[in-house]
PDB file of C-alpha atoms in Angstrom:
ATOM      1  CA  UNK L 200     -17.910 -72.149-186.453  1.00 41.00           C
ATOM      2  CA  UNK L 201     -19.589 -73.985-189.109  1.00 47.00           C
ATOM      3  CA  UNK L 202     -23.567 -73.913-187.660  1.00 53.00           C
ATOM      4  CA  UNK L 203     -23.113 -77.644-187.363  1.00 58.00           C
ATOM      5  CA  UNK L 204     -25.030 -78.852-183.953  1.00 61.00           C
ATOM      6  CA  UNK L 205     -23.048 -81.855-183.868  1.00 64.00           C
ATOM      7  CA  UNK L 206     -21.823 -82.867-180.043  1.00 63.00           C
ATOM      8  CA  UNK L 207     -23.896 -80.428-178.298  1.00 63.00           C
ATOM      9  CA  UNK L 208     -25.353 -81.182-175.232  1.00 58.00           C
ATOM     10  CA  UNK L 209     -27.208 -79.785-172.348  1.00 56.00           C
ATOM     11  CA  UNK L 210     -24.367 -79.565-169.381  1.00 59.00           C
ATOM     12  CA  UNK L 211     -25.142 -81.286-166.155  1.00 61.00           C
ATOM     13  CA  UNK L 212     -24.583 -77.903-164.408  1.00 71.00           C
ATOM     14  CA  UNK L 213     -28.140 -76.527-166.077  1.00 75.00           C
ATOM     15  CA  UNK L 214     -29.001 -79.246-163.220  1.00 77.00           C
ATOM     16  CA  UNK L 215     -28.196 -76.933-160.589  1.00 83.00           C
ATOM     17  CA  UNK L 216     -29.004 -73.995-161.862  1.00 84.00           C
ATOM     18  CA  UNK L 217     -32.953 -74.902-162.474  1.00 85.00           C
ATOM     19  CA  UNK L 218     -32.801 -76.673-158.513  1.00 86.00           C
ATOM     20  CA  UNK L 219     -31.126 -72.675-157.543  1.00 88.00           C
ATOM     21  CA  UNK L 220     -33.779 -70.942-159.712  1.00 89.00           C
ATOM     22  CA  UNK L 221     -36.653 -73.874-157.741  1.00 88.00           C
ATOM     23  CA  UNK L 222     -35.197 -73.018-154.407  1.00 90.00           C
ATOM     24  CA  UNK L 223     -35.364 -69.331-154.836  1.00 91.00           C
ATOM     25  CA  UNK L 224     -38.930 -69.817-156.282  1.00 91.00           C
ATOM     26  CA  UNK L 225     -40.319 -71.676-153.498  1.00 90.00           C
ATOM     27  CA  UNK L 226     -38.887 -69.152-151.371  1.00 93.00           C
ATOM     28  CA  UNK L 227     -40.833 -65.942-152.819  1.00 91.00           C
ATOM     29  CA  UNK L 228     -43.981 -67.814-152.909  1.00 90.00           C
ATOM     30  CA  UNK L 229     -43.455 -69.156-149.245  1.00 92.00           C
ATOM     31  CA  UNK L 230     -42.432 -65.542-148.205  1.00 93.00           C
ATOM     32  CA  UNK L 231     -44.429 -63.329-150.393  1.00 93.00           C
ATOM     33  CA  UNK L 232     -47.847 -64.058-148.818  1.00 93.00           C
ATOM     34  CA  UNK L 233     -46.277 -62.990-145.271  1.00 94.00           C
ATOM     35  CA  UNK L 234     -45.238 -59.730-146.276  1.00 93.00           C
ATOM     36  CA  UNK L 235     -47.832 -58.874-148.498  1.00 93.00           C
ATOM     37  CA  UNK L 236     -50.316 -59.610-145.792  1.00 95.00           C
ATOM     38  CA  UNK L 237     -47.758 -57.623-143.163  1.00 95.00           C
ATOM     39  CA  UNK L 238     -47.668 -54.321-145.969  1.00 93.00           C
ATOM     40  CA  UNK L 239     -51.617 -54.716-146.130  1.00 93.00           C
ATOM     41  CA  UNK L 240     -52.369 -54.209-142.274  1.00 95.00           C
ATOM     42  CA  UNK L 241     -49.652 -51.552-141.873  1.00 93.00           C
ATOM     43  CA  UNK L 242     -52.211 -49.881-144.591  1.00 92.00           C
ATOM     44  CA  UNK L 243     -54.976 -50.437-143.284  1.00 92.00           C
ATOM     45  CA  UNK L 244     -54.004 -49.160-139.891  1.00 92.00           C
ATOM     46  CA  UNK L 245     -53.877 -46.122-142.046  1.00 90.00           C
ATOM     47  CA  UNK L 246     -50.713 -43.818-140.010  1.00 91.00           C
ATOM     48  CA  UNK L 247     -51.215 -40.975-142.305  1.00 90.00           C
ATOM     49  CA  UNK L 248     -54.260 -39.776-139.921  1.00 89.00           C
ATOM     50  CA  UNK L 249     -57.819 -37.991-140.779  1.00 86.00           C
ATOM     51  CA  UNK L 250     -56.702 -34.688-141.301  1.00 91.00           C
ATOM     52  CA  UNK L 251     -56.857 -32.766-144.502  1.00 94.00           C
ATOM     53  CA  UNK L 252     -52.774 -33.636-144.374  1.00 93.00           C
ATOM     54  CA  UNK L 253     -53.316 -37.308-143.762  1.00 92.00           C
ATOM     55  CA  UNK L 254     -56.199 -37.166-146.904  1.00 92.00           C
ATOM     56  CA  UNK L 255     -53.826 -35.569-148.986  1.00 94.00           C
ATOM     57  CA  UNK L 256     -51.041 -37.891-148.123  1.00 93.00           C
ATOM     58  CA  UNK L 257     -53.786 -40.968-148.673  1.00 92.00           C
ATOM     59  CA  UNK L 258     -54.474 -39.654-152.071  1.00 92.00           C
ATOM     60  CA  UNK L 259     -50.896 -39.288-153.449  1.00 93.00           C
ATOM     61  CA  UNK L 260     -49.675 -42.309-151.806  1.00 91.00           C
ATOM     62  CA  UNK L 261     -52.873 -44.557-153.614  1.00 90.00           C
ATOM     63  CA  UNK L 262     -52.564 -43.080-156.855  1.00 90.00           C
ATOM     64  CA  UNK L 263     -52.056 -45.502-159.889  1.00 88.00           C
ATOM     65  CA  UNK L 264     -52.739 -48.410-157.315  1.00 89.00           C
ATOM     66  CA  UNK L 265     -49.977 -47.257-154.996  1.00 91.00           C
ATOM     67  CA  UNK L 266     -48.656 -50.023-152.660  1.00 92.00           C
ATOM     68  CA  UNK L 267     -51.883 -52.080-153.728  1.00 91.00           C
ATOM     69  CA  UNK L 268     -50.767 -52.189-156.983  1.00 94.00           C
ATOM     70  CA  UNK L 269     -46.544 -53.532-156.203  1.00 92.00           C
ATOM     71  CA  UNK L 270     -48.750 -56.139-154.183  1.00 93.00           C
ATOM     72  CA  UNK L 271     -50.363 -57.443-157.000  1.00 93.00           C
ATOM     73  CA  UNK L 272     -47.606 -57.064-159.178  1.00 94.00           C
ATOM     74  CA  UNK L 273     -45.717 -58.935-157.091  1.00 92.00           C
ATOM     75  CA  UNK L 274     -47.964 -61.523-156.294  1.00 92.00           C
ATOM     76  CA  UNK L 275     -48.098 -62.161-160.016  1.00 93.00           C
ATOM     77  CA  UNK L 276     -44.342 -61.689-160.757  1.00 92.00           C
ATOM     78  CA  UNK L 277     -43.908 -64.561-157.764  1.00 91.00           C
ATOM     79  CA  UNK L 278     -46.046 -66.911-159.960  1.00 91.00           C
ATOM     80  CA  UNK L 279     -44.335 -66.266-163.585  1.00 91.00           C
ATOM     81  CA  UNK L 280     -41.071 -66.553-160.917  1.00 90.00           C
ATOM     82  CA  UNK L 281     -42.840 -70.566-160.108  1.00 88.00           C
ATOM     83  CA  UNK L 282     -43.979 -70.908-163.607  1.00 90.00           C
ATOM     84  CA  UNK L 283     -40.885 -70.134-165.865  1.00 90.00           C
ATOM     85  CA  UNK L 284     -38.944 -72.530-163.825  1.00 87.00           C
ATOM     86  CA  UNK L 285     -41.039 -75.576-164.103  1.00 86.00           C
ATOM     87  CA  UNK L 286     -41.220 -74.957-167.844  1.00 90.00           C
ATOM     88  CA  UNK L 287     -37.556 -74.325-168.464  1.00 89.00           C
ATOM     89  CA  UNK L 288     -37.108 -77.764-166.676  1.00 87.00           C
ATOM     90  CA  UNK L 289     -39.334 -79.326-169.051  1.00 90.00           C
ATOM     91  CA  UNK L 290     -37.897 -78.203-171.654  1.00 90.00           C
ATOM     92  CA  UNK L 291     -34.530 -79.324-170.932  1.00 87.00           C
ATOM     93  CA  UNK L 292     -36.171 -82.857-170.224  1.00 88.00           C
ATOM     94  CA  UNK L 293     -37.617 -82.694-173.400  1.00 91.00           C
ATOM     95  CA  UNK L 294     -34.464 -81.844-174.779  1.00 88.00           C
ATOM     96  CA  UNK L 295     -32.525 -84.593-173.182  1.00 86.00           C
ATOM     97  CA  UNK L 296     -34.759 -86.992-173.822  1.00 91.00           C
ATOM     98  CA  UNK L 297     -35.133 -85.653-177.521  1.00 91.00           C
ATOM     99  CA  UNK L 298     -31.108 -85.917-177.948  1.00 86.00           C
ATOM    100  CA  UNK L 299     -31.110 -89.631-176.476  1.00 87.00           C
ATOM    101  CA  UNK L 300     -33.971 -90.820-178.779  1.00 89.00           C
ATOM    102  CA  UNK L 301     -32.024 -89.188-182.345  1.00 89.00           C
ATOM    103  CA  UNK L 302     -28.936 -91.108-180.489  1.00 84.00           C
ATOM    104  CA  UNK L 303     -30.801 -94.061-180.327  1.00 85.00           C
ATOM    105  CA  UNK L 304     -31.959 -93.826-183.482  1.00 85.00           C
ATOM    106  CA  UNK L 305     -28.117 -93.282-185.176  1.00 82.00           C
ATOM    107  CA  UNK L 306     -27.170 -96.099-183.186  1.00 81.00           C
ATOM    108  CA  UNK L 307     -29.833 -98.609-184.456  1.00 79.00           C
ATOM    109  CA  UNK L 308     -28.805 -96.920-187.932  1.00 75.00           C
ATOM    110  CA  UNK L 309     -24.924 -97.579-187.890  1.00 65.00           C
ATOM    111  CA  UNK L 310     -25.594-101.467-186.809  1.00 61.00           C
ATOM    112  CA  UNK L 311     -28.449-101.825-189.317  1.00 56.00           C
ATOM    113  CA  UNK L 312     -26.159-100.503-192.471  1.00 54.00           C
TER     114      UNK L 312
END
């Protein structure tokens, strides 16, 4: 291979692969919230109890942000999820519309020489 560009092209099947990665986006952000806000009220119906066992199991299972903490993380993972698919889209439509332009260009070129 020579490094030479020439005839490359964005495949039509990126097509369905961004509308896969869009579908499964709108899915964790649709289902997310639900079981985020199911996790949160099994916690705060706090099962572990009052006694000194049930304070001891409170404390290990909260520390470092325990389930809290995966919450948020996934709360924010579900948004980079959203976000890196709407940019790789534009990106490619940048791209194609980048590659039509420079063949517009060589077009107008050829019939003007």
């Amino acid at each position: 291979m020579n490094g030479n560009w020439d005839g490359a092209f964005i495949a039509k099947s990126v097509d369905r692969g961004i509308s896969a990665w869009s579908t499964t986006a709108e899915e964790v952000s649709r289902e997310l919230p639900k079981l985020a806000a199911e996790i949160e009220e099994r916690l705060a119906a706090a099962p572990w109890g009052v006694g000194a066992e049930g304070e001891a199991f409170l404390r290990a299972h909260f520390s470092d942000g325990g389930p809290t903490e995966m919450i948020a993380q996934c709360k924010r993972l579900a948004e980079e999820i959203v976000d890196v698919g709407d940019r790789l889209r534009q990106a490619i439509d940048n791209t194609r519309q980048t590659d039509a332009d420079i063949d517009h260009d060589l077009t107008r070129m050829t019939r003007e020489v």
